Coordinates of C-alpha atoms in Angstrom, one line a residue:
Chain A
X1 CA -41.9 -40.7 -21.2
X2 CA -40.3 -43.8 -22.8
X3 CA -37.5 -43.4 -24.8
X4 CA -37.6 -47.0 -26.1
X5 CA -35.8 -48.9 -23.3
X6 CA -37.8 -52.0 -21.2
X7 CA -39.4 -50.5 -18.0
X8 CA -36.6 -50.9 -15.7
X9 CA -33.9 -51.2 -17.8
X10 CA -30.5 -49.9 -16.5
X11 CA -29.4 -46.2 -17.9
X12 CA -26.5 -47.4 -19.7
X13 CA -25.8 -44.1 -20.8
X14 CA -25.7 -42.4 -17.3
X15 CA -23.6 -45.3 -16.1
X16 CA -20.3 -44.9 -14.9
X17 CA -17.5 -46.2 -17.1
X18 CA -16.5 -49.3 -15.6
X19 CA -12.8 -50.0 -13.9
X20 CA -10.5 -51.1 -16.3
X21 CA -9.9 -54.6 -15.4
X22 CA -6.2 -55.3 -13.1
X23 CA -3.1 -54.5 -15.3
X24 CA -1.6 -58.6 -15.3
X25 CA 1.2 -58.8 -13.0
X26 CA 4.5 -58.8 -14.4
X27 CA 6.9 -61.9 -13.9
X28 CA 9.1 -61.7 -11.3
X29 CA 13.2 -61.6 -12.6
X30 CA 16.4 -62.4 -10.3
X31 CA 17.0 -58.4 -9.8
X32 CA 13.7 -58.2 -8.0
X33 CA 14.8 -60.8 -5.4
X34 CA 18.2 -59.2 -5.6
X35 CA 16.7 -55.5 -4.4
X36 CA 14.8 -57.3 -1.9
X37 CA 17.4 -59.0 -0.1
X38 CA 19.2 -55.7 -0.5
X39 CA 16.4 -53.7 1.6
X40 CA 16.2 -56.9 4.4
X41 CA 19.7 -55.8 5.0
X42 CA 17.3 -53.0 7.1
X43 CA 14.4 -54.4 8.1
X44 CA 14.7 -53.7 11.5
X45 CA 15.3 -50.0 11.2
X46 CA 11.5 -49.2 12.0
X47 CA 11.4 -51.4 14.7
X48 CA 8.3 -50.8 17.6
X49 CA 6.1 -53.2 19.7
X50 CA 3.7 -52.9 17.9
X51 CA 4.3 -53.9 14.3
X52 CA 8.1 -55.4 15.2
X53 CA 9.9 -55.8 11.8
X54 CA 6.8 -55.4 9.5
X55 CA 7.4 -51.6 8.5
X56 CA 10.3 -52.7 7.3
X57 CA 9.4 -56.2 5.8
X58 CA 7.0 -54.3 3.4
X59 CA 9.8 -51.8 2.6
X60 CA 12.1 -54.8 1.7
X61 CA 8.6 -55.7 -0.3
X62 CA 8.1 -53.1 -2.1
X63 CA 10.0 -54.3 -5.5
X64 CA 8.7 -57.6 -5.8
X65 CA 4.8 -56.3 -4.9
X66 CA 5.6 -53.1 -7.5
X67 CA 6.0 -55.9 -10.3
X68 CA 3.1 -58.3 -8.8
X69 CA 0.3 -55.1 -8.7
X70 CA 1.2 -52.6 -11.1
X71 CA -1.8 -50.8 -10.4
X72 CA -1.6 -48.3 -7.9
X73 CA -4.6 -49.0 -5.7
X74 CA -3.7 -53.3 -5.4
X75 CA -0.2 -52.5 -4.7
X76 CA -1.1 -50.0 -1.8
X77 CA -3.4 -52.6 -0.2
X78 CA -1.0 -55.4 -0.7
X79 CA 1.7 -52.9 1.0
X80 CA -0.7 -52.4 3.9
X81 CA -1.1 -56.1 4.2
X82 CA 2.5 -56.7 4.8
X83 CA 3.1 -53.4 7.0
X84 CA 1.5 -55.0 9.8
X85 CA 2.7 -56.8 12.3
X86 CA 6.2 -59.5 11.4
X87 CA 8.7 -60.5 14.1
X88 CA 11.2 -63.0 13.5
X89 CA 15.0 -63.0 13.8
X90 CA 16.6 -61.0 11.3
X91 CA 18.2 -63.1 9.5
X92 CA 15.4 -65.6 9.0
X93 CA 13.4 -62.4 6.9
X94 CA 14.5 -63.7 3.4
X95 CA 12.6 -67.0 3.6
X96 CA 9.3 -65.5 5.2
X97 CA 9.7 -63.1 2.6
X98 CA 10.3 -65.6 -0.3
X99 CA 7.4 -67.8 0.5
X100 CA 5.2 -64.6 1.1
X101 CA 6.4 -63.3 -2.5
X102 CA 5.4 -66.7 -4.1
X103 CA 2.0 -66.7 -2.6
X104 CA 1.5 -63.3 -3.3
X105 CA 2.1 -64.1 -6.9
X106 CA -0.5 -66.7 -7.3
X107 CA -2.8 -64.1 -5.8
X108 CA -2.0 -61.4 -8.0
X109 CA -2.4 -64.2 -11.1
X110 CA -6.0 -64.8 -10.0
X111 CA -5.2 -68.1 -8.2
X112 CA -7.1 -69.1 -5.6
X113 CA -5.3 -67.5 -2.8
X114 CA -6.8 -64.8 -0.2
X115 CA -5.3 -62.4 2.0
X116 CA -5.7 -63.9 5.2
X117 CA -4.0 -67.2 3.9
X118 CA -1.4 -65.3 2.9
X119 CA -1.4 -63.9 6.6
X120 CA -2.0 -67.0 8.2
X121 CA 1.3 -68.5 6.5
X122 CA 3.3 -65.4 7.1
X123 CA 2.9 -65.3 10.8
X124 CA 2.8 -69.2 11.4
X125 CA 6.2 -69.0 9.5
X126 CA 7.5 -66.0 11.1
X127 CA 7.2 -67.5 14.8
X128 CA 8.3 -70.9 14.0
X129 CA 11.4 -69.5 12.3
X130 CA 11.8 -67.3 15.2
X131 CA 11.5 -69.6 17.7
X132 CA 14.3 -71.7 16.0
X133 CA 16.5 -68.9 15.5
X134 CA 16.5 -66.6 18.5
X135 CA 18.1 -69.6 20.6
X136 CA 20.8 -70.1 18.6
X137 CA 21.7 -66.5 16.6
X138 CA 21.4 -64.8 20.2
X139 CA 22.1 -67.0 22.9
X140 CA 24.7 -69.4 20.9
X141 CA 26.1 -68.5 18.0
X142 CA 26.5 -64.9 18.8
X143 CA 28.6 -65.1 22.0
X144 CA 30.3 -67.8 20.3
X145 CA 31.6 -65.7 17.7
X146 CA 32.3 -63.0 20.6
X147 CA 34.5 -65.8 22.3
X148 CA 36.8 -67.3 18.9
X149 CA 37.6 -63.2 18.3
X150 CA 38.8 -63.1 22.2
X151 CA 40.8 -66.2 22.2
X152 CA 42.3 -65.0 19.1
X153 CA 44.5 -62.9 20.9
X154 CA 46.2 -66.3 22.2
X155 CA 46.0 -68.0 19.3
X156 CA 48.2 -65.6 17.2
X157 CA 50.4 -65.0 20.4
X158 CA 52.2 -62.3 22.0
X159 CA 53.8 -59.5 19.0
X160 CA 56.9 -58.5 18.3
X161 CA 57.3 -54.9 20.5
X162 CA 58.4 -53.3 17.2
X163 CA 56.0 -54.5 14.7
X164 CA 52.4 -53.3 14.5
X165 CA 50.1 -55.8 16.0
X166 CA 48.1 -57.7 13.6
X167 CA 45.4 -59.3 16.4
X168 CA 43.9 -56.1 15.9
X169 CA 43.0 -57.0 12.6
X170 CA 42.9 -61.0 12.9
X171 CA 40.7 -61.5 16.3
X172 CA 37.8 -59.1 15.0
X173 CA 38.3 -61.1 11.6
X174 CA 37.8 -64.4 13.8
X175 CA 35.1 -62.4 14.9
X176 CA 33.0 -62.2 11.8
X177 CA 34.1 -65.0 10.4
X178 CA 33.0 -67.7 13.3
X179 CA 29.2 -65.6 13.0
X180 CA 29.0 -64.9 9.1
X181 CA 29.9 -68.5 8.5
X182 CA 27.2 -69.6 9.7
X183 CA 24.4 -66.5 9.1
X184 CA 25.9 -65.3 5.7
X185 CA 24.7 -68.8 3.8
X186 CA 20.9 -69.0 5.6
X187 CA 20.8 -65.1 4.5
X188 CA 21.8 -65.8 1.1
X189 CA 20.0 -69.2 0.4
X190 CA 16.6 -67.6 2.3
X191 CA 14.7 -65.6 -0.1
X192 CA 14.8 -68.6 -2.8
X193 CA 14.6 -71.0 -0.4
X194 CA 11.4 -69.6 1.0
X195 CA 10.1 -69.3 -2.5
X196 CA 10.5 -72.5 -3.8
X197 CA 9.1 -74.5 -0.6
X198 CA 6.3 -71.7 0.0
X199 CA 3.9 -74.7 -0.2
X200 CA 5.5 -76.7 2.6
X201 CA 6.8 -74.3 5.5
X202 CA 7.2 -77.7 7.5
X203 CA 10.3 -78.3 4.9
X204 CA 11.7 -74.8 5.0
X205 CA 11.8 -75.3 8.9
X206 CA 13.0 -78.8 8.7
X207 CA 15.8 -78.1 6.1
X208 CA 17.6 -75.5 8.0
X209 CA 18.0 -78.2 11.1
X210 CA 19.1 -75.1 13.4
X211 CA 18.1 -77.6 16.4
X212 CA 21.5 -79.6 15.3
X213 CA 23.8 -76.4 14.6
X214 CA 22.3 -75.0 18.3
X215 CA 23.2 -78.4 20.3
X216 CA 26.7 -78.6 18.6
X217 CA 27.6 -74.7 19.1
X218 CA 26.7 -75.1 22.6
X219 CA 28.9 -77.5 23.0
X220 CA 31.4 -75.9 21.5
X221 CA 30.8 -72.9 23.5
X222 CA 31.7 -74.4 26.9
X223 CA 34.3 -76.4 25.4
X224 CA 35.9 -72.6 24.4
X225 CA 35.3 -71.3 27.5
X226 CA 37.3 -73.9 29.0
X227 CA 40.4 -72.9 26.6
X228 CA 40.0 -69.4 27.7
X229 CA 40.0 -69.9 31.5
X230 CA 43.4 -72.4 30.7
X231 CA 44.7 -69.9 28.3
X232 CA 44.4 -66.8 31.0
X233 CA 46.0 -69.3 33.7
X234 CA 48.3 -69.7 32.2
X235 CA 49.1 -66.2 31.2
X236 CA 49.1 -65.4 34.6
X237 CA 51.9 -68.7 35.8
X238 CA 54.0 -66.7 32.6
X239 CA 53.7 -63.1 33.8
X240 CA 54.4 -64.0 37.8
X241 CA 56.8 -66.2 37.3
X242 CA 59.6 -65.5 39.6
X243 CA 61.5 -68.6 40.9
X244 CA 63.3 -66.6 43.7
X245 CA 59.7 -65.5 45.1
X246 CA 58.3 -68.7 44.9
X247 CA 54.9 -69.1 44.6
X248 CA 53.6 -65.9 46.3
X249 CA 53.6 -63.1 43.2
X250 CA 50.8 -66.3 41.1
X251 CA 48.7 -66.5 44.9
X252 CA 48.7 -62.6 44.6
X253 CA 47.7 -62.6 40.9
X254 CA 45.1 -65.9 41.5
X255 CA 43.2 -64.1 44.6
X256 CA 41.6 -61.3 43.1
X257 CA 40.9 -62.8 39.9
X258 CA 39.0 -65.7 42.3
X259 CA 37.3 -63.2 44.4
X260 CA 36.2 -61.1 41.1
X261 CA 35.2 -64.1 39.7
X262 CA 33.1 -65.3 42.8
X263 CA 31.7 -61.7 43.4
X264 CA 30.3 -61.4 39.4
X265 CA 28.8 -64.7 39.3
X266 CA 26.9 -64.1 42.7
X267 CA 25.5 -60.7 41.2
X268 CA 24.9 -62.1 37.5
X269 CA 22.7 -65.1 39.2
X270 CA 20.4 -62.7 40.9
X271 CA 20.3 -60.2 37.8
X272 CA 21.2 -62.2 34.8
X273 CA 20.5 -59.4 32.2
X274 CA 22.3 -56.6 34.4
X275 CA 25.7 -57.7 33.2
X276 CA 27.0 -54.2 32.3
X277 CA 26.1 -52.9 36.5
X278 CA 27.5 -56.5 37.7
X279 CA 30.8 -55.3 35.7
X280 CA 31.0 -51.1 36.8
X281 CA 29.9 -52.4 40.3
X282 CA 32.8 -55.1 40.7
X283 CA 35.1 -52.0 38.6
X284 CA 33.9 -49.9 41.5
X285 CA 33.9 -52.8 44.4
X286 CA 38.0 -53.4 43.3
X287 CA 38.8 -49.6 43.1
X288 CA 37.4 -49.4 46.6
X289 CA 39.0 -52.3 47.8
X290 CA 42.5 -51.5 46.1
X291 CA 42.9 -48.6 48.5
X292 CA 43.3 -50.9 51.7
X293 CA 46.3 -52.5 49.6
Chain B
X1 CA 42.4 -34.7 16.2
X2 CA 39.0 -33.6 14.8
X3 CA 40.0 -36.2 12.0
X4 CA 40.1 -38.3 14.2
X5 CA 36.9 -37.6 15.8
X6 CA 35.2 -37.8 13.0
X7 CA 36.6 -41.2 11.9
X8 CA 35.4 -42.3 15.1
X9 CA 31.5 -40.5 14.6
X10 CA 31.7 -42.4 11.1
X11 CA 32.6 -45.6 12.9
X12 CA 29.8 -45.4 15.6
X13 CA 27.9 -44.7 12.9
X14 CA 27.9 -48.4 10.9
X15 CA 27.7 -49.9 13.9
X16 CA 24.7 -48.7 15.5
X17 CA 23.4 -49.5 12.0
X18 CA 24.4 -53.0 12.0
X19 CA 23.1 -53.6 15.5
X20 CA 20.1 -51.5 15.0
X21 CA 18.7 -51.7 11.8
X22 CA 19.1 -55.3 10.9
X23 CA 22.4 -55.8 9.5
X24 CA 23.5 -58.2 12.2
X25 CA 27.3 -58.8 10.6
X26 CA 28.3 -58.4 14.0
X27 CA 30.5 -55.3 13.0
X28 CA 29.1 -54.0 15.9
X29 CA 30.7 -56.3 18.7
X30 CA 32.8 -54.2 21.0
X31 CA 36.1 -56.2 19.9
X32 CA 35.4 -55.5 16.4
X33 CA 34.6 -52.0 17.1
X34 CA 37.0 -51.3 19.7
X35 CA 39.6 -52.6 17.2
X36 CA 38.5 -50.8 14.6
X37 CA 38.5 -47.3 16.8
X38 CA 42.5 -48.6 17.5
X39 CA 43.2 -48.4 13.9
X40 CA 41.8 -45.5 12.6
X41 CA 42.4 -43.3 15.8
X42 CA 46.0 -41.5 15.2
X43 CA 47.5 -40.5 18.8
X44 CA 51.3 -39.7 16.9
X45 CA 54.0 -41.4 16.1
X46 CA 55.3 -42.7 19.3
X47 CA 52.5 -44.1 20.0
X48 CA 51.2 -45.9 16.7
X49 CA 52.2 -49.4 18.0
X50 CA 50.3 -48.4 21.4
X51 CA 47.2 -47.5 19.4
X52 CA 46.9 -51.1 17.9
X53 CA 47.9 -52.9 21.2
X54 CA 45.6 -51.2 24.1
X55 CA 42.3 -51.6 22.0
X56 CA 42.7 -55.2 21.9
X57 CA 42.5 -56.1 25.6
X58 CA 39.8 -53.0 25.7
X59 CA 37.7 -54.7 23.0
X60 CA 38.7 -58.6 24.6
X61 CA 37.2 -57.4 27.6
X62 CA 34.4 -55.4 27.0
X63 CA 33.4 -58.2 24.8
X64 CA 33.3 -60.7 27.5
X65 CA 31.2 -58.5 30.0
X66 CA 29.0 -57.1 27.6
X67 CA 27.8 -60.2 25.8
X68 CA 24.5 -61.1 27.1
X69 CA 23.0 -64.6 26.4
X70 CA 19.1 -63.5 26.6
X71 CA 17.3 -62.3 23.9
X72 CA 17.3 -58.6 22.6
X73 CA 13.6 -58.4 24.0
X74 CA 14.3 -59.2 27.7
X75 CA 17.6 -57.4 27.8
X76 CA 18.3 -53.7 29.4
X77 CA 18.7 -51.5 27.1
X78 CA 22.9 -51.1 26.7
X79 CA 24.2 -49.6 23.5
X80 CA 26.7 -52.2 23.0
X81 CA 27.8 -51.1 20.0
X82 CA 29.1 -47.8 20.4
X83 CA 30.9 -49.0 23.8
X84 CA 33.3 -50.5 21.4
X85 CA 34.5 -47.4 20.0
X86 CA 34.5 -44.9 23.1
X87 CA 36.1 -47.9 24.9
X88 CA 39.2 -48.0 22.4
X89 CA 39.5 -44.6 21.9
X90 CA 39.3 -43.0 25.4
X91 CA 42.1 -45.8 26.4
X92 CA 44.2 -44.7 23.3
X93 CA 43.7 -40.9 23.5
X94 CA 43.6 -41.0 27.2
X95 CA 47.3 -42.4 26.8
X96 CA 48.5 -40.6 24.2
X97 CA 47.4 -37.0 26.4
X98 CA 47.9 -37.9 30.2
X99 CA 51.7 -40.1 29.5
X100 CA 53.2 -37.0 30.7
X101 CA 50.9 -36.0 33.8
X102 CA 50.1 -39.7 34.6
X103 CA 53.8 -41.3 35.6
X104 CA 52.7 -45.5 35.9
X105 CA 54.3 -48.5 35.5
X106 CA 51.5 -51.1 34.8
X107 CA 52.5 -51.8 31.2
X108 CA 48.9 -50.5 29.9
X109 CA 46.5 -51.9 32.6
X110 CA 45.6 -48.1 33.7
X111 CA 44.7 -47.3 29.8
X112 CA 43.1 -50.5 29.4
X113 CA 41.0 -50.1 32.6
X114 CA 40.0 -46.4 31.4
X115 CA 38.9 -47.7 28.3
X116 CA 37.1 -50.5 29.6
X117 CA 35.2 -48.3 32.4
X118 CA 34.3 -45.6 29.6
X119 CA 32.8 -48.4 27.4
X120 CA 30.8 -50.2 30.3
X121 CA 29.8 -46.2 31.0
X122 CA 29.1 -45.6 27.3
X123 CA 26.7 -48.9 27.0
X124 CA 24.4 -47.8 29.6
X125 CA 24.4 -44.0 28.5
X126 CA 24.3 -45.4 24.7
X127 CA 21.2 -47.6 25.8
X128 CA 19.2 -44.0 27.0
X129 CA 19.8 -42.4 24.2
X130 CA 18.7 -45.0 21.8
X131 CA 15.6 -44.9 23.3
X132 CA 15.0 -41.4 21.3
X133 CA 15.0 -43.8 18.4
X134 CA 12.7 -46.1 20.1
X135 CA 10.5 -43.3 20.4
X136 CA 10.6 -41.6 17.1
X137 CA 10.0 -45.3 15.2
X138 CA 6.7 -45.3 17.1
X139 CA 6.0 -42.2 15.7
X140 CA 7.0 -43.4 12.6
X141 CA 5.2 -46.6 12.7
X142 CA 1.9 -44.9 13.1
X143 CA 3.1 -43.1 10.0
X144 CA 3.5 -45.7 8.3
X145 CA 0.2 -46.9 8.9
X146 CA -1.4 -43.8 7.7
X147 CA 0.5 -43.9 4.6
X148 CA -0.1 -47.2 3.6
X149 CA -3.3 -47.0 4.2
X150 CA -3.7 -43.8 1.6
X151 CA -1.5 -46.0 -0.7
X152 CA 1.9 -43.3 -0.7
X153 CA 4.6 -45.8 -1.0
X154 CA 7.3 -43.5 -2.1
X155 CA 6.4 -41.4 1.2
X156 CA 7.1 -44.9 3.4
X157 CA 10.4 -45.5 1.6
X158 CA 11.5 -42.2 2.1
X159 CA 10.2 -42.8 6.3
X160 CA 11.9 -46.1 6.1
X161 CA 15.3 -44.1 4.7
X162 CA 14.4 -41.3 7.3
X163 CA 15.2 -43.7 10.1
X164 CA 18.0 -45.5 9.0
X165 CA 19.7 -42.0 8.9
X166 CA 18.7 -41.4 12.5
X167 CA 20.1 -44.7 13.6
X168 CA 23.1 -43.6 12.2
X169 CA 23.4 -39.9 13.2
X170 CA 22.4 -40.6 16.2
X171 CA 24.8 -43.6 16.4
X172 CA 28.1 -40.8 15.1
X173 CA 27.1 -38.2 17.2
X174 CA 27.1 -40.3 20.5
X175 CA 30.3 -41.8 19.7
X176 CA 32.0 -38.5 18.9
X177 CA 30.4 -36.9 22.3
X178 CA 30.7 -39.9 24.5
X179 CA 34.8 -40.6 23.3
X180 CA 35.3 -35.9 24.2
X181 CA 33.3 -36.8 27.6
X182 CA 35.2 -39.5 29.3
X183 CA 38.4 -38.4 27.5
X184 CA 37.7 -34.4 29.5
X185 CA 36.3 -36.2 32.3
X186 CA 40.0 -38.2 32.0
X187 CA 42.2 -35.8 31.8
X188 CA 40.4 -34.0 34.5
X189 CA 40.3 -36.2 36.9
X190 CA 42.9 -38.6 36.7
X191 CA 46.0 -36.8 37.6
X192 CA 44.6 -35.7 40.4
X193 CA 43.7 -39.5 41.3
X194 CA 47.3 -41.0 40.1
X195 CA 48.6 -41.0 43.5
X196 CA 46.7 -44.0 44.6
X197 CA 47.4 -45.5 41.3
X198 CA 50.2 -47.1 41.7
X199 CA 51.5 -50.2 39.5
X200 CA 49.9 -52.8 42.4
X201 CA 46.6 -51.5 42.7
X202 CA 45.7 -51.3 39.0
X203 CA 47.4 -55.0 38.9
X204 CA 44.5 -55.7 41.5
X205 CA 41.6 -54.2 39.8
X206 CA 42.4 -55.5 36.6
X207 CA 42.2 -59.1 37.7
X208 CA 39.4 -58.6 39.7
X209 CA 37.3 -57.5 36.1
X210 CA 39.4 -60.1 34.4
X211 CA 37.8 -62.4 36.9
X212 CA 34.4 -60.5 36.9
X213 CA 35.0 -61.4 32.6
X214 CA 35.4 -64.7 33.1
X215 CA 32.2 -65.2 35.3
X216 CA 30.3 -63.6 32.5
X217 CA 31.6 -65.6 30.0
X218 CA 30.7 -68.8 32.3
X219 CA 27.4 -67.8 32.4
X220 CA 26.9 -67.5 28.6
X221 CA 28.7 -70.3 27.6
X222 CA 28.9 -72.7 30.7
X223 CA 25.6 -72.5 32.4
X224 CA 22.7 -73.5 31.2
X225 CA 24.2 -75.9 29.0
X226 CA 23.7 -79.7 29.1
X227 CA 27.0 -80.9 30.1
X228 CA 28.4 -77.7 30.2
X229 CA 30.9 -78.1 32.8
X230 CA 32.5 -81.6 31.0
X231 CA 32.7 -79.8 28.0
X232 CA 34.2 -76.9 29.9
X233 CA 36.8 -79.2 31.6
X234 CA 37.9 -81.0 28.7
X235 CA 38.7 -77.9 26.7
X236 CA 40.9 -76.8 29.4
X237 CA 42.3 -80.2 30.0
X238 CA 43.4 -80.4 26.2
X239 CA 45.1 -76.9 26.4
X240 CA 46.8 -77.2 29.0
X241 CA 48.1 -80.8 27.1
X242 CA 48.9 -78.6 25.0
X243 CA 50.8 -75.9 26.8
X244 CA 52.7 -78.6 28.6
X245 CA 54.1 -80.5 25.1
X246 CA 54.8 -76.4 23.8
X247 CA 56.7 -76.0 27.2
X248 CA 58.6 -78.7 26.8
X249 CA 59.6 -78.4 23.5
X250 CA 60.8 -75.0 24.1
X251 CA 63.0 -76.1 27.2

């Protein structure tokens, strides 16, 4: 039977009713960027081999995406896209996630940008930064910080017996202060940062020169260090110091502090990572040996 | 004392959250958090000054010997940021309860050495129990993966919130059990040890970790480092410059 329409002609009227086309994605304001950088704060509270920090990079996500892909179904698959594997250092997050968040916009305005770019940039971003920033947020800057907080206790000197002791406030203060000084601005500047240079990651990596703050934190690491072994010398001539004994009380002090010295840094060469045994074993090692005294 | 205790639960709290889930202020070094334990821990009156003063060296030491240079990733697993905490507290607590039992004359050292053997204690049994959390995020993760793949967002916020709260709780609750178990395990077994405590012995194991400190510290900051050593000897060379002009103005 023909009801008037060509042979072959489509049956408009049994036809589904086509999608609606994507709701336009809405512009992104300060306050998104600002509940972003908010949720980095815990990006690493999901943390597994297997995806590292990107649980919680698309939870730190999650606003800016909500106002790129209102619809439900684009936003779940953009979420997806970002759950999967990240790893970087924690603080480096805001600029991976700022140049991922301007990429991600051109996408969601219909510019000619695909998923696995998007990828590509992320994780090529991601190891570079980490690469730069493990070296000198762990290994440098880190027990740097540790090290200023200690020799605070020498630098504010010895307190009055009948006054409460402010080093207990001023060396963790040194503390935070010597780390923060340096991570609080990369944190703050990152998710803009990473936004406005998402075209040229070589820039992003370039403009943070971490290479320059590693090689002069190092330095003044050891430099530290050598303050601290003077500083606890000397500590040592002040508290033995008894002219009628001579020099005896300072050799008695000196020789186990040499042998502890000699004992840890022969353990910590064969097990570098095993500093918490090397420390209960010489603990152990000087109890032992204390009884014979 | 339960006050106390749960100050100090609170405490380990934020700072297994800092180290753990990417706050990274470093709230959670052991000086900070030693120091920290120091002033919100109350032992009484008589002892306030003590409770500021013995967490200090506690903290300055665990600090030294707990900082590792390597990365996260090829470190053991030590809960370093709860050591803080226990560390302080057992030393102040410990002094504040055993003063009367424990009769010494080392100005501290034994209370400093109990806290700093309860934190280097507390780090490795810390670094067990955060594997639970290791464990239950790779649950989660494959959660996650389910959930994002049916779209739920609001159910992976609320699994992302889900295990920032067990960071934490499980952060409080081993501080507040670790501080009761080496403080029991204290005032069990240390009067019946303080015979062969006496004033030289603790001065003898105390600089042996001082020195055991030091060598850590050498290997983070010293070693490995291009010129370390000239670096090293010039900072000392300029204090004790230093000390010398101070010395002699004093005289």
């Amino acid at each position: 039977m023909n009801d008037g329409r060509p042979e072959g002609a489509p049956d408009v009227d049994r036809r589904e009713p086509a999608e609606p086309p994507p709701r336009p994605p809405l512009p992104l304001r300060r306050r998104d960027f600002g509940a972003a950088a908010a949720r980095l704060l815990h990006v690493q509270a999901l943390l597994t081999p297997e995806r590292m920090q990107g649980p919680g990079f698309a939870y730190a996500f999650e606003p800016i995406l909500r106002r790129l892909y209102p619809d439900r179904g684009r936003l779940a698959e953009a979420h997806e896209r970002h759950a999967a594997y990240v790893a970087t250092h924690p603080v480096m997050t805001g600029y991976l996630l700022g140049a991922a968040a301007r990429l991600e916009e051109e996408r969601a305005r219909g510019g000619d940008m695909d998923a696995s770019r998007i990828e590509a940039l992320k994780r090529a971003l991601a190891s570079s930064l980490a690469a730069m920033a493990d070296p000198l947020f762990w290994v440098v800057l880190r027990p740097l910080a540790g090290l200023v907080g200690v020799l605070g206790i020498a630098l504010f000197g010895p307190a009055d017996p009948l006054l409460p002791d402010v080093r207990v406030l001023l060396c963790p203060l040194l503390l935070l202060l010597t780390y923060n000084a340096v991570a609080l601005p990369i944190r703050w500047r990152g998710i803009r940062a990473g936004y406005a240079r998402a075209g040229s990651p070589g820039d992003i990596l370039r403009s943070l020169r971490l290479a320059d703050w590693r090689d002069v934190l190092e330095r003044g690491g050891a430099l530290l260090y050598g303050v601290l072994v003077m500083a606890v010398l000397a500590g040592l001539v002040m508290a033995t110091r008894a002219p009628a004994l001579g020099p005896g009380p300072l050799v008695w002090a000196m020789a186990p502090l040499a042998l502890g010295f000699l004992i840890a840094r022969a353990l910590l060469r064969r097990a570098p990572s095993a500093s918490v045994e090397t420390s209960l074993v010489v603990l152990l090692l000087a109890a032992a040996a204390s009884l014979v005294l | 004392m339960i006050v106390d205790f749960l100050r100090l639960a609170f405490l380990g709290g934020i700072l297994s959250i800092d180290r753990s889930a990417g706050w990274n202020l470093m709230l959670s070094q052991p000086l900070v958090g030693a120091c920290l334990a120091g002033a919100l821990v109350h032992p009484g009156n008589e002892w306030e000054l003590w409770a500021l003063r013995l967490p200090i060296a506690v903290g300055a030491l665990l600090q030294l010997l707990l900082t590792n240079p390597a990365l996260p990733a090829s470190q053991r697993p030590h809960d370093t940021a709860t050591a803080g905490p226990i560390g302080g507290a057992v030393a102040v607590l410990g002094m504040a309860h055993l003063h009367a039992a424990v009769p010494s004359s080392s100005g501290g050292l034994l209370w400093v050495l109990l806290g700093v053997g309860s934190g280097l204690l507390a780090a490795v049994v810390g670094g067990w129990i955060h594997r639970l959390h290791g464990h239950a995020s790779r649950l989660d993760t494959r959660r996650a993966a389910t959930l994002a793949a049916a779209g739920d967002v609001g159910a992976l916020e609320r699994l992302h919130l889900g295990a920032l709260w067990r960071i934490f709780t499980l952060g409080a609750l081993w501080t507040w059990c670790g501080t009761l178990l080496f403080l029991a395990a204290s005032l069990a077994l240390l009067p019946r040890v303080i015979e062969y405590a006496s004033a030289r012995r603790v001065g003898f194991v105390f600089a042996l970790l001082l020195g055991a400190a030091l060598a850590a510290a050498y290997e983070t900051h010293v070693r490995g480092v291009r010129r370390g050593w000239r670096w090293s000897a010039a900072g000392a060379a300029a204090t004790a410059a230093l000390l010398i002009s101070l010395g002699r103005e004093g005289a």
